[in-house]
XYZ file of C-alpha atoms in Angstrom:
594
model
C -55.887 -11.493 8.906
C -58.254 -13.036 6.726
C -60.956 -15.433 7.572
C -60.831 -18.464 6.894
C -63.573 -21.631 7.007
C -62.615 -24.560 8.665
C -64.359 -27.441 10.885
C -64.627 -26.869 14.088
C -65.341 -29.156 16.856
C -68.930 -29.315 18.799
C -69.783 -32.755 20.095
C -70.366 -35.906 18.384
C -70.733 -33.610 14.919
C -69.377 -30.717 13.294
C -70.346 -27.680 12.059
C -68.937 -25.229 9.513
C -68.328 -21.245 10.413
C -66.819 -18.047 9.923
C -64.695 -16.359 12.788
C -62.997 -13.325 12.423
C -59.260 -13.262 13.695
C -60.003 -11.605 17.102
C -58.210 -13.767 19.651
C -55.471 -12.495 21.054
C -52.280 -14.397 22.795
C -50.940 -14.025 25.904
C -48.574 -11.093 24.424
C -51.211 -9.897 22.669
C -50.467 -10.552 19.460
C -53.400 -11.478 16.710
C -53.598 -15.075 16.577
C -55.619 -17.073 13.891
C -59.040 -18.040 14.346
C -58.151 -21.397 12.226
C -57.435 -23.096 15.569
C -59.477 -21.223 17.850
C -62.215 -22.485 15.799
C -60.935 -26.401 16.796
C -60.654 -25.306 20.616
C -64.163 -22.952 20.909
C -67.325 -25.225 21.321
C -69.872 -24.012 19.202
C -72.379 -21.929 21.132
C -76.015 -23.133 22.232
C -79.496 -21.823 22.772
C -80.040 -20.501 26.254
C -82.655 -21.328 28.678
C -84.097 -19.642 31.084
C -81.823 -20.816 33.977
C -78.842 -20.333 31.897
C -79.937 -16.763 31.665
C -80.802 -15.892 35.217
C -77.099 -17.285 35.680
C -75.499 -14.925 33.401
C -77.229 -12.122 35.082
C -76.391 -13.229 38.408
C -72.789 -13.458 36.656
C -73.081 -10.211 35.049
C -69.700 -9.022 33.974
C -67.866 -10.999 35.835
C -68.919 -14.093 34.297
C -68.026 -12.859 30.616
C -64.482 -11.742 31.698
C -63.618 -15.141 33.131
C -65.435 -16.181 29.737
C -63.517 -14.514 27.384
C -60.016 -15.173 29.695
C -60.369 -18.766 28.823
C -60.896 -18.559 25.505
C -57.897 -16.582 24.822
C -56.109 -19.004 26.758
C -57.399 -21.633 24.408
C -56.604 -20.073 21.426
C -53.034 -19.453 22.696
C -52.522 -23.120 23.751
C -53.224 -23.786 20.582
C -51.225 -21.774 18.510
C -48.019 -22.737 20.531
C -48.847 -25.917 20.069
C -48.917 -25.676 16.031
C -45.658 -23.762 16.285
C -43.880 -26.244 17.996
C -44.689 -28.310 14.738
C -42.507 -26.496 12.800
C -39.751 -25.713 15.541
C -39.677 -29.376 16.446
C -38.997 -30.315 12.207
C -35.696 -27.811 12.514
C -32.913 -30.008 13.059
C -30.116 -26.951 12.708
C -26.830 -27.056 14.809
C -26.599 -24.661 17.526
C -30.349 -24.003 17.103
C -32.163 -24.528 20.814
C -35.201 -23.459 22.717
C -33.732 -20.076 23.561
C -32.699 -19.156 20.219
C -36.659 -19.173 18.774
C -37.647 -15.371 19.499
C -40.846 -13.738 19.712
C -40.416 -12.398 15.501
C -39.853 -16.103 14.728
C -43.510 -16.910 16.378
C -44.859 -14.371 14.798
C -43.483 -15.385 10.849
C -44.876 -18.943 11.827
C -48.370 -17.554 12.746
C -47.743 -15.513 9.558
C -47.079 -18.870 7.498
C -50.143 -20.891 9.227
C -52.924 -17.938 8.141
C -51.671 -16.266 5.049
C -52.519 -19.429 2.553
C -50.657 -16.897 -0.790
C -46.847 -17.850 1.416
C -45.907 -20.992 -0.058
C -42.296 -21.164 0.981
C -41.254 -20.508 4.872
C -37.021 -20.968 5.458
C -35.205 -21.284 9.018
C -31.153 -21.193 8.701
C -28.258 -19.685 11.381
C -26.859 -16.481 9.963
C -23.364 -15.966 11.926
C -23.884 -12.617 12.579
C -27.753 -12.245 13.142
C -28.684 -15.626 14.888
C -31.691 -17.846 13.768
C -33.308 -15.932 10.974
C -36.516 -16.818 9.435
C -38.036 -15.865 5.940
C -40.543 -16.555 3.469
C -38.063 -16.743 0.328
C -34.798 -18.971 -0.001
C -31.547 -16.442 1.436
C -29.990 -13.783 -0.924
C -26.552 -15.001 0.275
C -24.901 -18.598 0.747
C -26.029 -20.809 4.122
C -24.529 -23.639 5.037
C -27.537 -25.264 6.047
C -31.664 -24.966 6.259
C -34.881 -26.316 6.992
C -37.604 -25.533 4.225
C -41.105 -25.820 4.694
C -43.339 -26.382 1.565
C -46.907 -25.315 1.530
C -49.781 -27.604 -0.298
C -51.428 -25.399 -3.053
C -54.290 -23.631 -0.873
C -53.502 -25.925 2.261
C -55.059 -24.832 5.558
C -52.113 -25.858 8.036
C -53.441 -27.847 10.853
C -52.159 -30.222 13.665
C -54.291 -32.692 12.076
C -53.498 -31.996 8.274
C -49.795 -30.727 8.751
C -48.237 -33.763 7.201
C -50.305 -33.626 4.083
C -50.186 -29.620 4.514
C -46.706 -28.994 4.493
C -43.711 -30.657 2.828
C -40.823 -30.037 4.836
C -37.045 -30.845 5.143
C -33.195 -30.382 5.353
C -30.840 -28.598 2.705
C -27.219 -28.786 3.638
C -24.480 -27.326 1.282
C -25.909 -26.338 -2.215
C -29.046 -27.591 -3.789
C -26.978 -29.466 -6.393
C -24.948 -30.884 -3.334
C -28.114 -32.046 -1.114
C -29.467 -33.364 -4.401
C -26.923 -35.120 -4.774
C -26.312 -36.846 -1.287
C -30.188 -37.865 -1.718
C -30.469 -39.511 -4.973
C -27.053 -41.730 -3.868
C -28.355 -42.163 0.107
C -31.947 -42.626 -0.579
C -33.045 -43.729 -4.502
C -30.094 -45.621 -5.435
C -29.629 -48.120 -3.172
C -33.617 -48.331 -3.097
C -33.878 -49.267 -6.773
C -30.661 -51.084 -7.392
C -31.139 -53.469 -4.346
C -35.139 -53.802 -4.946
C -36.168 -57.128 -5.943
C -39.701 -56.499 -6.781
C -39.692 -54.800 -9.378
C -40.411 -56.051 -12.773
C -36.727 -56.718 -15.043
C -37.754 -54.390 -17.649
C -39.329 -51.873 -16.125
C -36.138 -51.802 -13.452
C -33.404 -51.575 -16.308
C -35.480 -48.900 -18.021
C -35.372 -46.687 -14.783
C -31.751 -47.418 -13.941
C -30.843 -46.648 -17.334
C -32.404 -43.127 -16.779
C -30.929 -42.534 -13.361
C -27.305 -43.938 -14.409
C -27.304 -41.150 -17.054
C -29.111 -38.310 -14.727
C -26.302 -39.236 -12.238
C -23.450 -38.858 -13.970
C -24.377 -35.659 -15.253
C -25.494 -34.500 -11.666
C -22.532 -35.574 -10.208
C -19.782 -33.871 -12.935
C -22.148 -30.603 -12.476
C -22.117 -30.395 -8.569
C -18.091 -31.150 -8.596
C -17.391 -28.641 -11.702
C -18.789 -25.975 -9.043
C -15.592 -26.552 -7.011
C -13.374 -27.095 -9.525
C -12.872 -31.111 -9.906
C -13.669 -33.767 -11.728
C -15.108 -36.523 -10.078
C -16.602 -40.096 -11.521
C -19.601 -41.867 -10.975
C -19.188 -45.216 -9.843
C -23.155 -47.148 -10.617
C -23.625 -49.328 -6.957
C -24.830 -52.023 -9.215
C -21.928 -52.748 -10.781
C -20.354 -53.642 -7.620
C -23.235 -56.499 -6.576
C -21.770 -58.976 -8.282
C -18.410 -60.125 -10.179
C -17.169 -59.253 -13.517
C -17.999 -62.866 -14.361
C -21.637 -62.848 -13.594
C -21.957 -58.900 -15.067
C -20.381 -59.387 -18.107
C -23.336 -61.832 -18.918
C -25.789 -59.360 -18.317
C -26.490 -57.460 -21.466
C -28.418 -54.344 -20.476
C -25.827 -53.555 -17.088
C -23.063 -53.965 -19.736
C -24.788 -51.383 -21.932
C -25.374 -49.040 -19.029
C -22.017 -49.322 -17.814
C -20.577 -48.561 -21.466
C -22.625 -44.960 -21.082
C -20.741 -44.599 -17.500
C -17.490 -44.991 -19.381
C -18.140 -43.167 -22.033
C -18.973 -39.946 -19.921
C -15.661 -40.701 -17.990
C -13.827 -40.287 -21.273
C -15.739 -37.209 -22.025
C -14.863 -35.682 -18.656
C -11.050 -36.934 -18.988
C -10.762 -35.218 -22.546
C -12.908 -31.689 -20.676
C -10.094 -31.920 -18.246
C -7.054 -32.533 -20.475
C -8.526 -29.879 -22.767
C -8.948 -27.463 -20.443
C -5.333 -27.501 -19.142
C -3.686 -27.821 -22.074
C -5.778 -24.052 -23.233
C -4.996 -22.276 -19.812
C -2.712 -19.502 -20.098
C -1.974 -17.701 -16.815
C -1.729 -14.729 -18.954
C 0.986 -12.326 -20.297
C 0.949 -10.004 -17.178
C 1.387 -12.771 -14.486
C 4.260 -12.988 -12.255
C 6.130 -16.743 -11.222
C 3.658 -16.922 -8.203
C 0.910 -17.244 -10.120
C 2.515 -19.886 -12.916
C 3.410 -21.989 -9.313
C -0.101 -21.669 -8.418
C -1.248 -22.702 -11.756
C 0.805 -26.099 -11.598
C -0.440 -26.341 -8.112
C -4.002 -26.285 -9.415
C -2.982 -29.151 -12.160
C -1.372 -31.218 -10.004
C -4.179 -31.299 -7.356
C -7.034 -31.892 -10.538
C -4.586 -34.615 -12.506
C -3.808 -36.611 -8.771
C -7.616 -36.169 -7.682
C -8.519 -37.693 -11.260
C -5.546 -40.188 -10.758
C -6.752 -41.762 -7.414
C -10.087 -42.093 -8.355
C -9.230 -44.259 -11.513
C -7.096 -46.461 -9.335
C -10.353 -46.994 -6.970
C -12.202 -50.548 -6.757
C -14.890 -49.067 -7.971
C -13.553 -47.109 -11.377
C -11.000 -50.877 -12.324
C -14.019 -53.381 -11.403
C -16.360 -51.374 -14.073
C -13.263 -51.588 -16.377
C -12.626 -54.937 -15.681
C -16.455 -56.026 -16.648
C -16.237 -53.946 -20.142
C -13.156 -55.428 -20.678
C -14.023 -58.991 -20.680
C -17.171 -58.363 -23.078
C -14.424 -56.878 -25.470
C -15.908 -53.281 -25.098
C -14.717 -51.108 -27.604
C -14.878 -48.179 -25.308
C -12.225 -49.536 -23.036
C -9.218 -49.058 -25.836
C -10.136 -44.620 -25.357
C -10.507 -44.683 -21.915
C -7.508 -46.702 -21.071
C -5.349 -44.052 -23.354
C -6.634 -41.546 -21.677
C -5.975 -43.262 -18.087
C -2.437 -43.065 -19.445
C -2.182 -39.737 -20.812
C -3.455 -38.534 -16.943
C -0.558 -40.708 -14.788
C 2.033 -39.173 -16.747
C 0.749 -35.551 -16.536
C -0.023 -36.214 -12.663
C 3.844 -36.795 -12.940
C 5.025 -34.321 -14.697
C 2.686 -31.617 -12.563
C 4.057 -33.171 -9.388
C 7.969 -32.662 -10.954
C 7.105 -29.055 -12.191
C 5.486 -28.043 -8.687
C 8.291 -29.234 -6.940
C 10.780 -27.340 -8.762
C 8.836 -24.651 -8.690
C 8.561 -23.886 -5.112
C 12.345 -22.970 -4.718
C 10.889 -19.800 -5.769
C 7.811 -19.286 -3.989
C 9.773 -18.041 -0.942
C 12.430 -15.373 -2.268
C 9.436 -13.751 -4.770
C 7.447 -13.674 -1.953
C 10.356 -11.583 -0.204
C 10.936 -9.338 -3.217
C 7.451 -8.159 -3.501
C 7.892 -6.653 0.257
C 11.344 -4.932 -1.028
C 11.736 -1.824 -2.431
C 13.100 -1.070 -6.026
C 16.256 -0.079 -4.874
C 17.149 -3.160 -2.500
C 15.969 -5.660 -5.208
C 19.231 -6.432 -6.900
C 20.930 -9.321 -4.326
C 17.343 -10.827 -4.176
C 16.990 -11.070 -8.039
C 20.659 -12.078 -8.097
C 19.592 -15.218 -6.290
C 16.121 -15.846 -8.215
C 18.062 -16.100 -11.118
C 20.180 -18.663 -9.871
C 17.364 -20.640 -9.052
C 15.976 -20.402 -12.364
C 18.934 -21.872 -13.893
C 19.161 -24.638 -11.193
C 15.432 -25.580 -12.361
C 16.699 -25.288 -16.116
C 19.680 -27.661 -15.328
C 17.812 -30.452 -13.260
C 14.064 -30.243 -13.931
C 13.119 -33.194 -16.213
C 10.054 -31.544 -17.575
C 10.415 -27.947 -17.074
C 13.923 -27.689 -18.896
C 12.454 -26.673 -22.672
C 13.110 -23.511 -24.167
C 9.529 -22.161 -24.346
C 8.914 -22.883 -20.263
C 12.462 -21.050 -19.655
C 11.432 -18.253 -21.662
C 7.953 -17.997 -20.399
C 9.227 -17.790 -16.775
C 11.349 -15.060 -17.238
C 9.019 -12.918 -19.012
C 6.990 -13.688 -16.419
C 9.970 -12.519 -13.740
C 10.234 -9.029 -15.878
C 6.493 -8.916 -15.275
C 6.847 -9.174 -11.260
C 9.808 -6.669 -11.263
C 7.600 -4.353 -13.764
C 4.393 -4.899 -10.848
C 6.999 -3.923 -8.354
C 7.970 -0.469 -9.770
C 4.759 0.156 -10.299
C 4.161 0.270 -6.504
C 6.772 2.169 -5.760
C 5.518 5.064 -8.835
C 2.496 7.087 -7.203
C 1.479 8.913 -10.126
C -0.806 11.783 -8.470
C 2.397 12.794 -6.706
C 3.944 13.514 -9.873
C 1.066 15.341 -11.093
C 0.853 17.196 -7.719
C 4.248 18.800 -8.392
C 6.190 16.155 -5.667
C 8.836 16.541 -8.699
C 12.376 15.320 -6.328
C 10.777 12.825 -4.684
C 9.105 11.474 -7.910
C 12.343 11.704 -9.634
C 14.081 9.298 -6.813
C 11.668 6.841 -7.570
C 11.978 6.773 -10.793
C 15.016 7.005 -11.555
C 15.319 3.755 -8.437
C 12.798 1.800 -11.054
C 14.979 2.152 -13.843
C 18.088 1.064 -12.091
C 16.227 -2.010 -11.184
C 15.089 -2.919 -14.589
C 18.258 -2.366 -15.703
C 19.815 -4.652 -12.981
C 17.947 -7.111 -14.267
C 18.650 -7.513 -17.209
C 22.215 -7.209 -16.531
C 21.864 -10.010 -14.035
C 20.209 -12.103 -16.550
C 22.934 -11.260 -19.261
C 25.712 -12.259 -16.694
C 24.251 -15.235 -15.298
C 23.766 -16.495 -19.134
C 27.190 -16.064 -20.323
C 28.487 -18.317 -17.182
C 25.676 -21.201 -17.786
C 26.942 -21.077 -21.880
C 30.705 -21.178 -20.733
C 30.625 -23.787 -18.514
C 27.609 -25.938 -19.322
C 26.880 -28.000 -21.948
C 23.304 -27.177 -22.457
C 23.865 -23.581 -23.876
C 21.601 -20.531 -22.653
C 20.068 -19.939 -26.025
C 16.138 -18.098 -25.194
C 14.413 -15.179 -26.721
C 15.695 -12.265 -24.727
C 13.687 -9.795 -26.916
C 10.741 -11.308 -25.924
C 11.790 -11.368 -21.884
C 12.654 -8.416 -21.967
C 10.252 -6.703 -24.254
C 7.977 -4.632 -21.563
C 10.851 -3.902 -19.483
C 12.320 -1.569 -22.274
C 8.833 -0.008 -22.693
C 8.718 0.126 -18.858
C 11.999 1.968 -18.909
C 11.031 4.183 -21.706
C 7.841 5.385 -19.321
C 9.732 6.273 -16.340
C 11.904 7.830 -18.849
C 8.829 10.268 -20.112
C 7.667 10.316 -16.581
C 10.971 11.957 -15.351
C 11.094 14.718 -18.440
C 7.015 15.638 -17.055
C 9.101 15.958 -13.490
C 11.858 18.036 -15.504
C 9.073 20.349 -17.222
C 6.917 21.004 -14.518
C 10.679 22.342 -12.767
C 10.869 24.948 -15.831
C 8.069 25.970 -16.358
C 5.547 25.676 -13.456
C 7.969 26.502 -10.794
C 7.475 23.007 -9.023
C 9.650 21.952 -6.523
C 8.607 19.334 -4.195
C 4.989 19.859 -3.830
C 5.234 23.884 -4.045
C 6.204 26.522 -6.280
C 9.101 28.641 -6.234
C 8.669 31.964 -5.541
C 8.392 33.770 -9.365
C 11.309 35.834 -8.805
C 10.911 39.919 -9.038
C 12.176 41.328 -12.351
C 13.034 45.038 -12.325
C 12.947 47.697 -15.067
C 10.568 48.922 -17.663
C 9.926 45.333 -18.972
C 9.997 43.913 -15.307
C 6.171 43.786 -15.341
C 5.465 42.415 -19.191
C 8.189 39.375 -18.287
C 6.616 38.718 -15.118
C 2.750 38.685 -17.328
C 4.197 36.524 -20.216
C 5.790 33.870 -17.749
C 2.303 32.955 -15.751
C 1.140 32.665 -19.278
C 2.872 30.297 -20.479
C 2.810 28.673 -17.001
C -1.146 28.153 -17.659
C -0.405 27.486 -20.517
C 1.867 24.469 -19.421
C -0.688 23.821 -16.941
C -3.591 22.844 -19.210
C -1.149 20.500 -21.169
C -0.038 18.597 -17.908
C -3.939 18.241 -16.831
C -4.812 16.766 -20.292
C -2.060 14.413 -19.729
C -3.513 13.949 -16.190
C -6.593 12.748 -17.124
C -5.134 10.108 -18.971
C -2.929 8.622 -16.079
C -4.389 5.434 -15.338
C -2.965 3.824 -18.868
C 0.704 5.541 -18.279
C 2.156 2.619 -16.485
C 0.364 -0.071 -18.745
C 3.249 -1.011 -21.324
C 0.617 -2.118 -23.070
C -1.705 0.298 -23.477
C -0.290 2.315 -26.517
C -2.264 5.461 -26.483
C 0.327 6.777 -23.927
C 2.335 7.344 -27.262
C -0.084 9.707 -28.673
C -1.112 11.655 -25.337
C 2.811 12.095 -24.919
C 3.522 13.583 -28.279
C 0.703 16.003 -27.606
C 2.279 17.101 -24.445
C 5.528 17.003 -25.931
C 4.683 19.529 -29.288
C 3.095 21.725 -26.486
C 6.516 21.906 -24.438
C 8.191 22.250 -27.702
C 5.890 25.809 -28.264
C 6.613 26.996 -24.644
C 10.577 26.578 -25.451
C 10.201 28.728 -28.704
C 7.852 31.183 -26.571
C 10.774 30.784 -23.210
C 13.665 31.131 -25.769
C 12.033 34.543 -27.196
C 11.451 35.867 -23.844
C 15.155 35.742 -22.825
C 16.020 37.567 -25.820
C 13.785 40.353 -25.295
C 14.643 40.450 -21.319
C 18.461 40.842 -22.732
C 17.455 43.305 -25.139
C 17.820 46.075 -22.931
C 20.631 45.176 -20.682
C 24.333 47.765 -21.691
C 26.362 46.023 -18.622
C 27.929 42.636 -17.382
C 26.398 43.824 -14.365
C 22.395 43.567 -15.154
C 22.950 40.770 -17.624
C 24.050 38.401 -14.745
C 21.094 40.054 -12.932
C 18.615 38.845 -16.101
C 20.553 35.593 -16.133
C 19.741 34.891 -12.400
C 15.608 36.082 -13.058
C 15.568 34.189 -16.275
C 15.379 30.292 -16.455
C 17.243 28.466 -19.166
C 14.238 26.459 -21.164
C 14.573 22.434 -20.901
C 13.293 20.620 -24.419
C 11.417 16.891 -23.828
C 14.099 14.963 -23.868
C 16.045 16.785 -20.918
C 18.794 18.918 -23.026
C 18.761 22.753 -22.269
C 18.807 25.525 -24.176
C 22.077 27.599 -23.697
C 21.737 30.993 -24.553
C-alpha cells in the first residue's frame, strides 16, 4: 500500500510523518497506516531510566509494545468502516451480511486515493456485493460513495471526503424522485429569493422537468405529464394575473401537445407486421388501450384541468391545440377499449389451436371463424373492410406458423421420407380446410345478412397458396429421394442383386447416379432455412436447380432400363428386370411407364 502523509496526533501539537503500511489487524490483514498514524503517539527521546527499563523489559516489553499498537490500528480501522456500513441503508442488508472481502474493498477504498467510485447493492444470487465501478447488470437499488479529488478519507474529514448516497430504480428514475421531493418544493415554496432571479430559475427547471420526466417514462413505455407544483398554490384567478407563471405554464402545455401528437403518431405508424398472428394484433390493441387510458386519466387530473383552466382565462392560444388533441385521445381510448374487447373472444380458442396439431385443427378454425364474423357483425369500430381483411391474413399467418411446427425439415433431408410425407401432406389439408371454411362461412354471412362479405381473398390467402405450393415441392424431394436414393424411412433399401453379364455395370451406374442425386439434395440442404419462408423467393431458383438435375437422372434412369431389357429373349427374365429395375418418377410426381 502506498504511504501516505497525514497529521498525526502527539500532545498539545502535531507533527507531520511518513509510516509505511505495516500494521496488521487482528486477521492479519494489511491495514493503512493513515489511521494508525492518528492512534500512535509520536515517539520521544529516551533517558537513562527509560532505558534501564527497556532492558529490564527486554523482549517482553516490545511484544506487549507492538500487541497494542496493532490493536490500535485495528480499532481504528473498524471504526472508519463502520462509516461507510452505517451510510448503507439497503433492505435485507444487516450486520451478518458484511463479510470479511467487503472489509477488505473498504480498506481498499480508504488507502488507494486513484478509486474514486466505491458501490454496495444486494445481488439475488450472490448476497451483498461490493465494487469499485457502477454494476454491469440492472439493481434495484444502491448506495454510492463518491471520493473528493485526492481526498484522504478520515473519521474527521469523511463528510467533506466522501459524497455518498442512495440510487433506487434507474438513474433517470432517482433523478427524478429528487428534483420533485427535494428542489421543487424548495424553490417554488421559497420566499427569499429575489422575483427575478426566482422566475429565471423556475423557468429553467419547468423546462428541464418536463423533458426529464417524458424521458424517464418513454423508458417504460408511457407517456406521462408534468404537472409545475406552482401552478397549484394559488387559483386560476390570482395566476392568470401573473405574467411570467402564465408564460411558463404555456411551455408546460405546449410540451403536452408535443407528447400527445408523439403518441398519436406513433400508433397511428405501428404495424404489427405482415407475419403476425391475431394474438399479437390483440396484444397490440392491448398496448393502445393501456397508453390512450393512462394518457386519458391523467388529463382528467386536478392538476392537468387547473393549468388549463389558468391558460384559458388569459385567452391562451395554445389551449385551442391541446384541447383538440384532448379530444382526439377520449375517442381513441374508446375505440381501443371496444376493439380489445371484441378481440378477446379470440384470445382463448388461438391459444388452443397453437397446442393442436395440423390434422385436428379443422373444428377449432371452424369456430374462430365464427367469431370473426360475430366481431364483423357487432363491433362498432372494428367492422371496416381493411381490419376484416387484415385479421384474416393474419389467421392464414397463425395456421401457416402452425405447419411449420409440425414440418421438421432435417428429417426430410435425413431420408425420414413416410413420416415426412404424413406431415405434409396433414399441412396441406389444413390450409386447404381453411380456406374452404372461410369460403363457406362467407357465402352464409352474404345470403342471409345484409352487410355482404365482400374482402380481398387474394390477399388472405396469398401465402397460404405459396405455403401449399412448398409442401407441395417438399413432398416431390420425399418422392425423389424414394427413386433414386433408396430412402425409406430413415434407411435405404437394400440395392437389389441384378444377375447376368450386365448385372455388375447396372448395379455401378445406379450408385452413380445415386451420388449423383445426392450432391443435388445437399445443395438444396444447405439452403433449408429459407424453404418454409413464403417469402423468401430464392427457394424458386434453388428448386429449379434441383429439379433440371432430377430431370438428367430420369433421362440417365430411363436409358438404363432400356439397356437392362436389351438382353432379356423371355417373359420370364423381363418380369425378373422389371422387379430389379425402378420405374423413374419426374418432379412433379408422374412416372415414367416403360
Amino acid at each position: 500500500m502506498a504511504d501516505a502523509e497525514t497529521p498525526r496526533s502527539g500532545g498539545k501539537g502535531s507533527s507531520k510523518s511518513k509510516r509505511s503500511s505495516s500494521g496488521k489487524g487482528r486477521k492479519g490483514k494489511a491495514v493503512s497506516s493513515t489511521p494508525a498514524a492518528q492512534v500512535v503517539p509520536t515517539p520521544q527521546p529516551l533517558n537513562e531510566e527509560d532505558l534501564g527499563s527497556t532492558d529490564k523489559a527486554g523482549a517482553g516489553g516490545d511484544s506487549t509494545a507492538s500487541a497494542g499498537s496493532e490493536e490500535a490500528v485495528d480499532a481504528y480501522a473498524t471504526a472508519l468502516r463502520d462509516l461507510f456500513k452505517r451510510r448503507v441503508a439497503l433492505p435485507g442488508v444487516t450486520e451478518a451480511s458484511w463479510k470479511d472481502e467487503h472489509s477488505e474493498e473498504i480498506d481498499l477504498f480508504i488507502a488507494n486515493n486513484t478509486l474514486k467510485l466505491f458501490v454496495v447493492y444486494v445481488d439475488q444470487y450472490a448476497g451483498l456485493k461490493t465494487e469499485f465501478a457502477m454494476p454491469s447488470q440492472s439493481v434495484e437499488q444502491l448506495a454510492y460513495f463518491i471520493r473528493a479529488d485526492n481526498a484522504v478519507i478520515l473519521p474527521e474529514t469523511f463528510e467533506s471526503a466522501v459524497h455518498f448516497g442512495m440510487i433506487r430504480g434507474s438513474g433517470s428514475e432517482s433523478l427524478l424522485r429528487l428534483m420533485n421531493g427535494v428542489f421543487a418544493p424548495n424553490v417554488t415554496l421559497s420566499g427569499s429569493w429575489p422575483e427575478s432571479i426566482k422566475n429565471n430559475y423556475l423557468a429553467h427547471m419547468h423546462r428541464y422537468l418536463t423533458t426529464l420526466t417524458d424521458a424517464r417514462f418513454k423508458l417504460v413505455g408511457n407517456t406521462v405529464l408534468y404537472v409545475p407544483m406552482e401552478a397549484m398554490q394559488c387559483t386560476p384567478e390570482e395566476a392568470a394575473k401573473d405574467k411570467e407563471l402564465v408564460q411558463r405554464l404555456e411551455m408546460v402545455m405546449i410540451h403536452w401537445t408535443r407528447q400527445i401528437k408523439e403518441m398519436l403518431s406513433a400508433q397511428e405508424t405501428v404495424e404489427t407486421g405482415d407475419t403476425t398472428g391475431p394474438l399479437e394484433e390483440l396484444s397490440f390493441w392491448s398496448s393502445r388501450c393501456s397508453d390512450l387510458s393512462g394518457i386519458s386519466q391523467q388529463l382528467q387530473q386536478p392538476g392537468v384541468t387547473h393549468v388549463r383552466t389558468i391558460l384559458q382565462m388569459c385567452k391562451s392560444s395554445y389551449v385551442a391545440p391541446f384541447c383538440k388533441l384532448a379530444k382526439q385521445i377520449q375517442d381513441g381510448s374508446m375505440q381501443a377499449q371496444s376493439n380489445l374487447a371484441f378481440l378477446s373472444l379470440l384470445r382463448e380458442p388461438c391459444e388452443e389451436l397453437a397446442q393442436l396439431k395440423p390434422s385436428e385443427g379443422a373444428p377449432k378454425l371452424a369456430h374462430i371463424i365464427n367469431i370473426i364474423r360475430f366481431i364483423w357483425v357487432n363491433s362498432v369500430y372494428y367492422n371496416t373492410r381493411e381490419r376484416l381483411t387484415a385479421l384474416l391474413r393474419k389467421m392464414s399467418n397463425e395456421i401457416i406458423r402452425l405447419c411449420c411446427k409440425e414440418i421438421s425439415l432435417e428429417r426430410i433431408f435425413q431420408g425420414y421420407v413416410i413420416s415426412s410425407k404424413q406431415s405434409l401432406n396433414d399441412c396441406i389439408q389444413c390450409c386447404l380446410a381453411w380456406k374452404d371454411l372461410y369460403l363457406h362461412t362467407a357465402q352464409l354471412h352474404h345470403k342471409f345478412s345484409a352487410k355482404g362479405w365482400v374482402l380481398d381473398q387474394t390477399s388472405i390467402f396469398a401465402l397460404v397458396d405459396a405455403f401449399v405450393q412448398r409442401c407441395k415441392d417438399l413432398l416431390e424431394v420425399c418422392d425423389c429421394q424414394q427413386q433414386f436414393a433408396r430412402r425409406a424411412e430413415g434407411h435405404q433399401v437394400p440395392l437389389p442383386c441384378f444377375g447376368g453379364r450386365q448385372g455388375a455395370e447396372v448395379t455401378r451406374r445406379l450408385l452413380e447416379m445415386e451420388a449423383a442425386f445426392d450432391k443435388s439434395l445437399q445443395i438444396l440442404r444447405s439452403v433449408r432455412k429459407g424453404i418454409l419462408d413464403v417469402k423468401n423467393t430464392s427457394w424458386h431458383d434453388d428448386y429449379n436447380r434441383f429439379r433440371a438435375g432430377v430431370k438428367d437422372l430420369e433421362v440417365m434412369m430411363q436409358n438404363l432400363i432400356n439397356s437392362a431389357f436389351e438382353t432379356v429373349n423371355t417373359v420370364e427374365g423381363g418380369s425378373s428386370a422389371a422387379r430389379c429395375v425402378p420405374a423413374p418418377v419426374c418432379p412433379r410426381g408422374h412416372q415414367a411407364h416403360h
